[in-house]
CSV table of N, CA and C in Angstrom, one decimal:
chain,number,residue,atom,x,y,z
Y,1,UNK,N,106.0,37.4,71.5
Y,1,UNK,CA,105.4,37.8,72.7
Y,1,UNK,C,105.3,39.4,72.7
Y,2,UNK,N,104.0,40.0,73.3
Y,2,UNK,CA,104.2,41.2,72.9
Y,2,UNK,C,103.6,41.7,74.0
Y,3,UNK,N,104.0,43.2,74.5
Y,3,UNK,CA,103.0,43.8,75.8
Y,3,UNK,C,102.6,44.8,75.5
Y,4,UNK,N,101.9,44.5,76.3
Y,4,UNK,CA,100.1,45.6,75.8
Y,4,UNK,C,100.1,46.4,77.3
Y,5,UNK,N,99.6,47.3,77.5
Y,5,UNK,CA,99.2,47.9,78.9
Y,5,UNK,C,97.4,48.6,78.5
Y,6,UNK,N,96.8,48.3,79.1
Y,6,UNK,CA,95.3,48.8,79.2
Y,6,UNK,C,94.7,48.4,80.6
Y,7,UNK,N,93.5,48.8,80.1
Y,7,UNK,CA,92.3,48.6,81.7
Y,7,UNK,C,91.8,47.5,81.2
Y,8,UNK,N,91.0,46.6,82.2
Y,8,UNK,CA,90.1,46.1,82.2
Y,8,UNK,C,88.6,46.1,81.9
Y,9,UNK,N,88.0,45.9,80.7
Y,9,UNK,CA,86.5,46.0,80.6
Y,9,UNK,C,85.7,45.0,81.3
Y,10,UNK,N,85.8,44.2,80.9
Y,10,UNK,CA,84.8,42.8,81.4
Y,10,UNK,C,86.0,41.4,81.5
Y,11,UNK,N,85.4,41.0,82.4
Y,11,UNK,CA,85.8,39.3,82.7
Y,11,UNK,C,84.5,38.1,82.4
Y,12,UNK,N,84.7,37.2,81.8
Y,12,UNK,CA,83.8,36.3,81.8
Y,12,UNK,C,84.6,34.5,82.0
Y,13,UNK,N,83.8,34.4,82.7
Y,13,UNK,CA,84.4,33.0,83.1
Y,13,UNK,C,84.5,31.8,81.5
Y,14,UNK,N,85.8,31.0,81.9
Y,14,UNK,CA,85.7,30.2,80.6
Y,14,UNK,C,86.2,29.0,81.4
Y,15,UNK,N,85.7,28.0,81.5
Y,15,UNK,CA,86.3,26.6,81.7
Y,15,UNK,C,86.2,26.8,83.2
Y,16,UNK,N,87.3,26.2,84.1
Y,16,UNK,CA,87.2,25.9,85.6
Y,16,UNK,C,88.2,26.8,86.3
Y,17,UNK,N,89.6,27.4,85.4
Y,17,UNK,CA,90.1,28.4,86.5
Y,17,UNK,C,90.7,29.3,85.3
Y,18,UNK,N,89.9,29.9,84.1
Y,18,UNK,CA,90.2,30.4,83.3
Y,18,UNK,C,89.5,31.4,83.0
Y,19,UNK,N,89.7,32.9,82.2
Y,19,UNK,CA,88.8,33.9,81.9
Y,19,UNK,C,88.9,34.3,80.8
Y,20,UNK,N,87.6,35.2,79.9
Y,20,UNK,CA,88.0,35.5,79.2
Y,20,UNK,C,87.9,36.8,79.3
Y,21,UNK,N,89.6,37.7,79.6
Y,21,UNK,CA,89.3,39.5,79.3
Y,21,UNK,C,89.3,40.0,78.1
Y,22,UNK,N,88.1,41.2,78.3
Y,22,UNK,CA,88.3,42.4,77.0
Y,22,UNK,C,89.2,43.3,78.0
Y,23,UNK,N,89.9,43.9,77.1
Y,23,UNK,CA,90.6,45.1,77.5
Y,23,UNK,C,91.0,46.0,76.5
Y,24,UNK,N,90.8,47.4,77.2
Y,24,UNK,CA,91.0,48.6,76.4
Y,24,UNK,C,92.6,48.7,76.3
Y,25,UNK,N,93.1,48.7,75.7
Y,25,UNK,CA,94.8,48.9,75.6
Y,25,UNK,C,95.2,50.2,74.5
Y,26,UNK,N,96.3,50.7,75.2
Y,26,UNK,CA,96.6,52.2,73.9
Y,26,UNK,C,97.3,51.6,72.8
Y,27,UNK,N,98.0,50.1,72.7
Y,27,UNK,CA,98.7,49.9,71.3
Y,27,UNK,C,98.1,49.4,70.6
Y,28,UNK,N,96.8,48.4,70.9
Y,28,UNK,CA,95.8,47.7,70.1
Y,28,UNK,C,94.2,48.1,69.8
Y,29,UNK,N,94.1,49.2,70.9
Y,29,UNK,CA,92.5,49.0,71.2
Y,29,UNK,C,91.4,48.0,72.0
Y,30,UNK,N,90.7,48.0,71.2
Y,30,UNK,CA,90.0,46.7,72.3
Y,30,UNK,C,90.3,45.3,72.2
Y,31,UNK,N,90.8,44.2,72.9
Y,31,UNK,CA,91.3,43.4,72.4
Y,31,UNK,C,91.0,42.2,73.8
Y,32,UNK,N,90.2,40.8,73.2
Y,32,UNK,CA,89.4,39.8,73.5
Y,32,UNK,C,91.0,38.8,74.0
Y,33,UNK,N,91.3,38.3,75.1
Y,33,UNK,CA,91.9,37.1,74.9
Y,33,UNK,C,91.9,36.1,76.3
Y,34,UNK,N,92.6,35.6,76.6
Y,34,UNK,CA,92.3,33.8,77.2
Y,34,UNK,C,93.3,34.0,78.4
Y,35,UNK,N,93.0,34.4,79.8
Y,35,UNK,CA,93.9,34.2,80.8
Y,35,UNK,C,93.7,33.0,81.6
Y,36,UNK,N,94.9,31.9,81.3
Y,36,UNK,CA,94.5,30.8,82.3
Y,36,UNK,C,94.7,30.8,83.5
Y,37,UNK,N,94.0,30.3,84.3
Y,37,UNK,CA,94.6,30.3,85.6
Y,37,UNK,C,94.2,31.5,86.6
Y,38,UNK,N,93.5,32.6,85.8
Y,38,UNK,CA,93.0,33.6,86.4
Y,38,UNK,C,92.2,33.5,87.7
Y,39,UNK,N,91.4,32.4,87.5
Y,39,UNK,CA,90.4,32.2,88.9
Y,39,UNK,C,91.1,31.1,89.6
Y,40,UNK,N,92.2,30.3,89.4
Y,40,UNK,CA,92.9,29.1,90.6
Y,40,UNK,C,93.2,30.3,92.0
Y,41,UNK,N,92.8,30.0,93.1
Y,41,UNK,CA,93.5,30.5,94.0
Y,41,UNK,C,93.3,31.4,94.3
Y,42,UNK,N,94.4,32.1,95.0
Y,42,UNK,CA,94.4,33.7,95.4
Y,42,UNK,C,95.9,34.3,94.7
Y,43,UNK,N,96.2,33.8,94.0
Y,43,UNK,CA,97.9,34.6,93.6
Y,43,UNK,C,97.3,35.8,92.8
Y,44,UNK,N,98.5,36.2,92.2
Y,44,UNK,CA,99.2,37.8,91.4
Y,44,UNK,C,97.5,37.7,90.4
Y,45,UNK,N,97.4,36.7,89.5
Y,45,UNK,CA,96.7,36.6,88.4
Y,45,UNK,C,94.8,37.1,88.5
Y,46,UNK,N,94.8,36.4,89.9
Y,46,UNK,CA,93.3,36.6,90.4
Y,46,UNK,C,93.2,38.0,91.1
Y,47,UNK,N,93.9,38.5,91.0
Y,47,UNK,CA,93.6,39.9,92.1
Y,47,UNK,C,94.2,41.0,91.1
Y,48,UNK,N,95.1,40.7,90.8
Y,48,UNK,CA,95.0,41.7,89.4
Y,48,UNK,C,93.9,41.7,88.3
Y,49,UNK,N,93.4,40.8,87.9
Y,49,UNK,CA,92.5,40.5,86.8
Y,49,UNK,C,90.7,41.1,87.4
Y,50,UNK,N,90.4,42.2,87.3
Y,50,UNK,CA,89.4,42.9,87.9
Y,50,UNK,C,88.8,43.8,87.3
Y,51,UNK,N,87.4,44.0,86.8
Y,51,UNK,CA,87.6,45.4,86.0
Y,51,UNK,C,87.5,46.4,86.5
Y,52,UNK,N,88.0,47.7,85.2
Y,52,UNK,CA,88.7,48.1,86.0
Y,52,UNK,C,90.2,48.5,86.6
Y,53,UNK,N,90.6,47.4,86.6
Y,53,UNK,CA,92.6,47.1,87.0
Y,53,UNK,C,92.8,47.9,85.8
Y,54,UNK,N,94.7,48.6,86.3
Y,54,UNK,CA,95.4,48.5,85.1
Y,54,UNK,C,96.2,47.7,85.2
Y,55,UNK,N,96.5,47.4,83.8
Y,55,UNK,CA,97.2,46.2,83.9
Y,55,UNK,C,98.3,45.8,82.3
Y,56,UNK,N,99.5,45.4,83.0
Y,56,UNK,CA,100.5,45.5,81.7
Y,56,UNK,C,100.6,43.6,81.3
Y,57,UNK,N,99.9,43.7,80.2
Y,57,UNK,CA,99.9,42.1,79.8
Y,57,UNK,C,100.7,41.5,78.8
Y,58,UNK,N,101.2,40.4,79.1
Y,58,UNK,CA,102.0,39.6,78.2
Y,58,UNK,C,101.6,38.5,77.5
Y,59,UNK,N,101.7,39.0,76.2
Y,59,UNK,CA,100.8,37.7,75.2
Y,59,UNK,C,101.2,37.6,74.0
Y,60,UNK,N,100.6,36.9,73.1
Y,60,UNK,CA,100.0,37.0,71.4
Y,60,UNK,C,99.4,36.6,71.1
Y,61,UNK,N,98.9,36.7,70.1
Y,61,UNK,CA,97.6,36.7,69.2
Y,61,UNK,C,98.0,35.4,68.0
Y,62,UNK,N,97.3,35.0,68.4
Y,62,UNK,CA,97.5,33.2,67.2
Y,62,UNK,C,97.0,33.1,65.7
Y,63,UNK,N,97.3,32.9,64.9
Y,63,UNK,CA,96.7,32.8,63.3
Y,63,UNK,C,95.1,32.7,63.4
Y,64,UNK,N,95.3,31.7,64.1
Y,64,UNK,CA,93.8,30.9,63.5
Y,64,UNK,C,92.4,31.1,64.8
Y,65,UNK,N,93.3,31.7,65.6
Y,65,UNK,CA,92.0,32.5,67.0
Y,65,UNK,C,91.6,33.6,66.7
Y,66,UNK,N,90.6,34.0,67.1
Y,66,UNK,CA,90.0,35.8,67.3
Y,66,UNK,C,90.7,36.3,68.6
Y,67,UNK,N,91.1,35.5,69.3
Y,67,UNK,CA,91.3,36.2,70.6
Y,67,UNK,C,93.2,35.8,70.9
Y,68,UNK,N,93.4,36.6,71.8
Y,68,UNK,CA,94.9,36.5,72.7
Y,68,UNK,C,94.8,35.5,73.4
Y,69,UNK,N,96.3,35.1,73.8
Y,69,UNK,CA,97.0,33.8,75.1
Y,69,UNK,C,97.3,35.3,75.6
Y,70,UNK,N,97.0,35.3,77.0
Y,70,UNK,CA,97.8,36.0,78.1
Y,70,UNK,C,98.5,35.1,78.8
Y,71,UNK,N,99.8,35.2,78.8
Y,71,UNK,CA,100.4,34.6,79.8
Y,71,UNK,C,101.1,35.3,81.0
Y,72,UNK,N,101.2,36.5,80.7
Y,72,UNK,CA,101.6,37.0,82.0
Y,72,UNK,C,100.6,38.3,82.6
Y,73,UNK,N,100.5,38.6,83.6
Y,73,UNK,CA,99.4,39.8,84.1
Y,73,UNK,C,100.0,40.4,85.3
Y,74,UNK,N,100.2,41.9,85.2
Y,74,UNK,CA,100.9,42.3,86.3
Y,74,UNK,C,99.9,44.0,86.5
Y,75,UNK,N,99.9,43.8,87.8
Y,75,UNK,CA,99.1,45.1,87.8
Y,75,UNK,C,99.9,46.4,88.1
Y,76,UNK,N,99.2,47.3,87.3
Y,76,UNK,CA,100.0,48.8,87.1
Y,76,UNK,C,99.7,49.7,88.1
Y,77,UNK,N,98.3,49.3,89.2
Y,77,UNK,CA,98.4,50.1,89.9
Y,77,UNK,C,96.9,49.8,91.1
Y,78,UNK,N,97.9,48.8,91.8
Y,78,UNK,CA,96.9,47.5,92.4
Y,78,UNK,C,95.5,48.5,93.3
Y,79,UNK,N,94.8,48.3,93.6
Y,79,UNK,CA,93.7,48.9,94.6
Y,79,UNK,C,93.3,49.8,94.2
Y,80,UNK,N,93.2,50.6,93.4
Y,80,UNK,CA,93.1,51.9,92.7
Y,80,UNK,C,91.6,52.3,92.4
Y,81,UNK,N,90.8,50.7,91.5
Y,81,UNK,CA,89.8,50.8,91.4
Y,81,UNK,C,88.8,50.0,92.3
Y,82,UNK,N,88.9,50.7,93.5
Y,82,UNK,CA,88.5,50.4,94.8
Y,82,UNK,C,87.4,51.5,95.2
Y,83,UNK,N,86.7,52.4,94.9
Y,83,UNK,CA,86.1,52.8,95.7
Y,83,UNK,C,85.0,52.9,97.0
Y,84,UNK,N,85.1,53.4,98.1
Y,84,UNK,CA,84.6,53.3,98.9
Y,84,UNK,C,82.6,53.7,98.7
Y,85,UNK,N,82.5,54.3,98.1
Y,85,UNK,CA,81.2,55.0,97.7
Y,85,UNK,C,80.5,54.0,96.8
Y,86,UNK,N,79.2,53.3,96.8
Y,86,UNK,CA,78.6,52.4,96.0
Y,86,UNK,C,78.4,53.0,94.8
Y,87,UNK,N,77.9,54.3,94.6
Y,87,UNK,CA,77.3,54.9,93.8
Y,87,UNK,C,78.3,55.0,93.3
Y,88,UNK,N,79.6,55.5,92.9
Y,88,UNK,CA,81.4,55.5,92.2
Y,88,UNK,C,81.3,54.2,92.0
Y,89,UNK,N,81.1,53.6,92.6
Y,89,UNK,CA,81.4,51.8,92.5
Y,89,UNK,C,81.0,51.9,91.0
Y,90,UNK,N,79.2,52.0,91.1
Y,90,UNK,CA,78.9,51.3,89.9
Y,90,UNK,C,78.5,52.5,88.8
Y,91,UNK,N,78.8,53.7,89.0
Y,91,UNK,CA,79.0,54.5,87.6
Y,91,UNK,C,80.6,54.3,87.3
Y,92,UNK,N,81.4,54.0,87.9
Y,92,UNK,CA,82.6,53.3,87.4
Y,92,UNK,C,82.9,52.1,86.4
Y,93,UNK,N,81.7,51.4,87.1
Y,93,UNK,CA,81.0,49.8,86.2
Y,93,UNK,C,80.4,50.2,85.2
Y,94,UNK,N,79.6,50.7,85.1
Y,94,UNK,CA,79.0,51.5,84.1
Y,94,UNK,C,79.4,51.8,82.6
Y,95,UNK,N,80.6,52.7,83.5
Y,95,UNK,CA,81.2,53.4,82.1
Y,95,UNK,C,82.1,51.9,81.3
Y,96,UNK,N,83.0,51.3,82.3
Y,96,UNK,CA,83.2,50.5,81.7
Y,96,UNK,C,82.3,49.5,80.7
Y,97,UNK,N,81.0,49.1,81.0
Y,97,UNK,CA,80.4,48.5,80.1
Y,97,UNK,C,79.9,49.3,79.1
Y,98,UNK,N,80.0,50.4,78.9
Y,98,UNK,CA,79.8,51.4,78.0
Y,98,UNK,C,80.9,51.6,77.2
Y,99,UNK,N,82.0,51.4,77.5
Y,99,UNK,CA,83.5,51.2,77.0
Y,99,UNK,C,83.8,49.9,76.1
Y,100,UNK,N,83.0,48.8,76.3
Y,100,UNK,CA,83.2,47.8,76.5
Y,100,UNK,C,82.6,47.3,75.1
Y,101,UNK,N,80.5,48.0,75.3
Y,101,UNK,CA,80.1,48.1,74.4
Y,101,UNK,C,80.0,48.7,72.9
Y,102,UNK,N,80.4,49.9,73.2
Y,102,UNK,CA,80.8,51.0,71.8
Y,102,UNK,C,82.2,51.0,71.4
Y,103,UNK,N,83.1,50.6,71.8
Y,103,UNK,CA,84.5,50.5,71.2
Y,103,UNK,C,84.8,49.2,70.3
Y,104,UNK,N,85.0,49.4,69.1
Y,104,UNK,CA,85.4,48.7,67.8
Y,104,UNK,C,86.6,47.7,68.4
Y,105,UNK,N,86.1,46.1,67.6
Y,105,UNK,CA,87.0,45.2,68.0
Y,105,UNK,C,88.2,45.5,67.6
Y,106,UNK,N,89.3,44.7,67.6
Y,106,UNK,CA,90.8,45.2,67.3
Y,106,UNK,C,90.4,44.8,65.7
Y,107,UNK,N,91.5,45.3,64.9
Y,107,UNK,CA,91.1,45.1,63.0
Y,107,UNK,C,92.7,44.3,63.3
């Protein structure tokens, strides 16, 4: 098990209460993996998981997958990426998909 701390790039939905995040992280870089349970409910997992969030994750990386198990998600610094202003809103969004798109997968 290993922890990673990074931001949020993108979320995409996988299955019925599951996601799949990229996230930018300073020990790995950019790095694709499998949070279950992200969309059940309202707990810790669904409200931290946002792009955007920081966020310090607990996981690993499997032989035979391209992507991470996250099992645990804890946010570094809840409401932060909140802005009141639409226009911040989505040049915030922005850069993230710009982050998301030009950064090299993990090697």
């Amino acid at each position: 098990m290993e922890k990673l701390n990074g931001v949020v790039l993108r979320l995409t939905p996988w299955r019925e209460s599951s996601v799949i995040a990229t996230v930018l992280t300073a020990e790995r870089g950019k790095v694709r993996g499998v949070c279950r349970g992200a969309r059940k409910g309202k707990g810790a997992p669904r409200t931290a998981a946002e792009p955007g969030a920081w966020l310090t994750l607990e996981g690993e990386r499997r032989p035979r997958w391209e992507m991470w198990s996250f099992r645990a998600l804890e946010s570094r610094d809840p409401g932060r990426f909140a802005p009141a202003d639409p226009a911040a809103a989505n040049a915030g969004l922005f850069l993230l998909d710009l982050f998301d798109r030009t950064q090299p997968e993990e090697q």
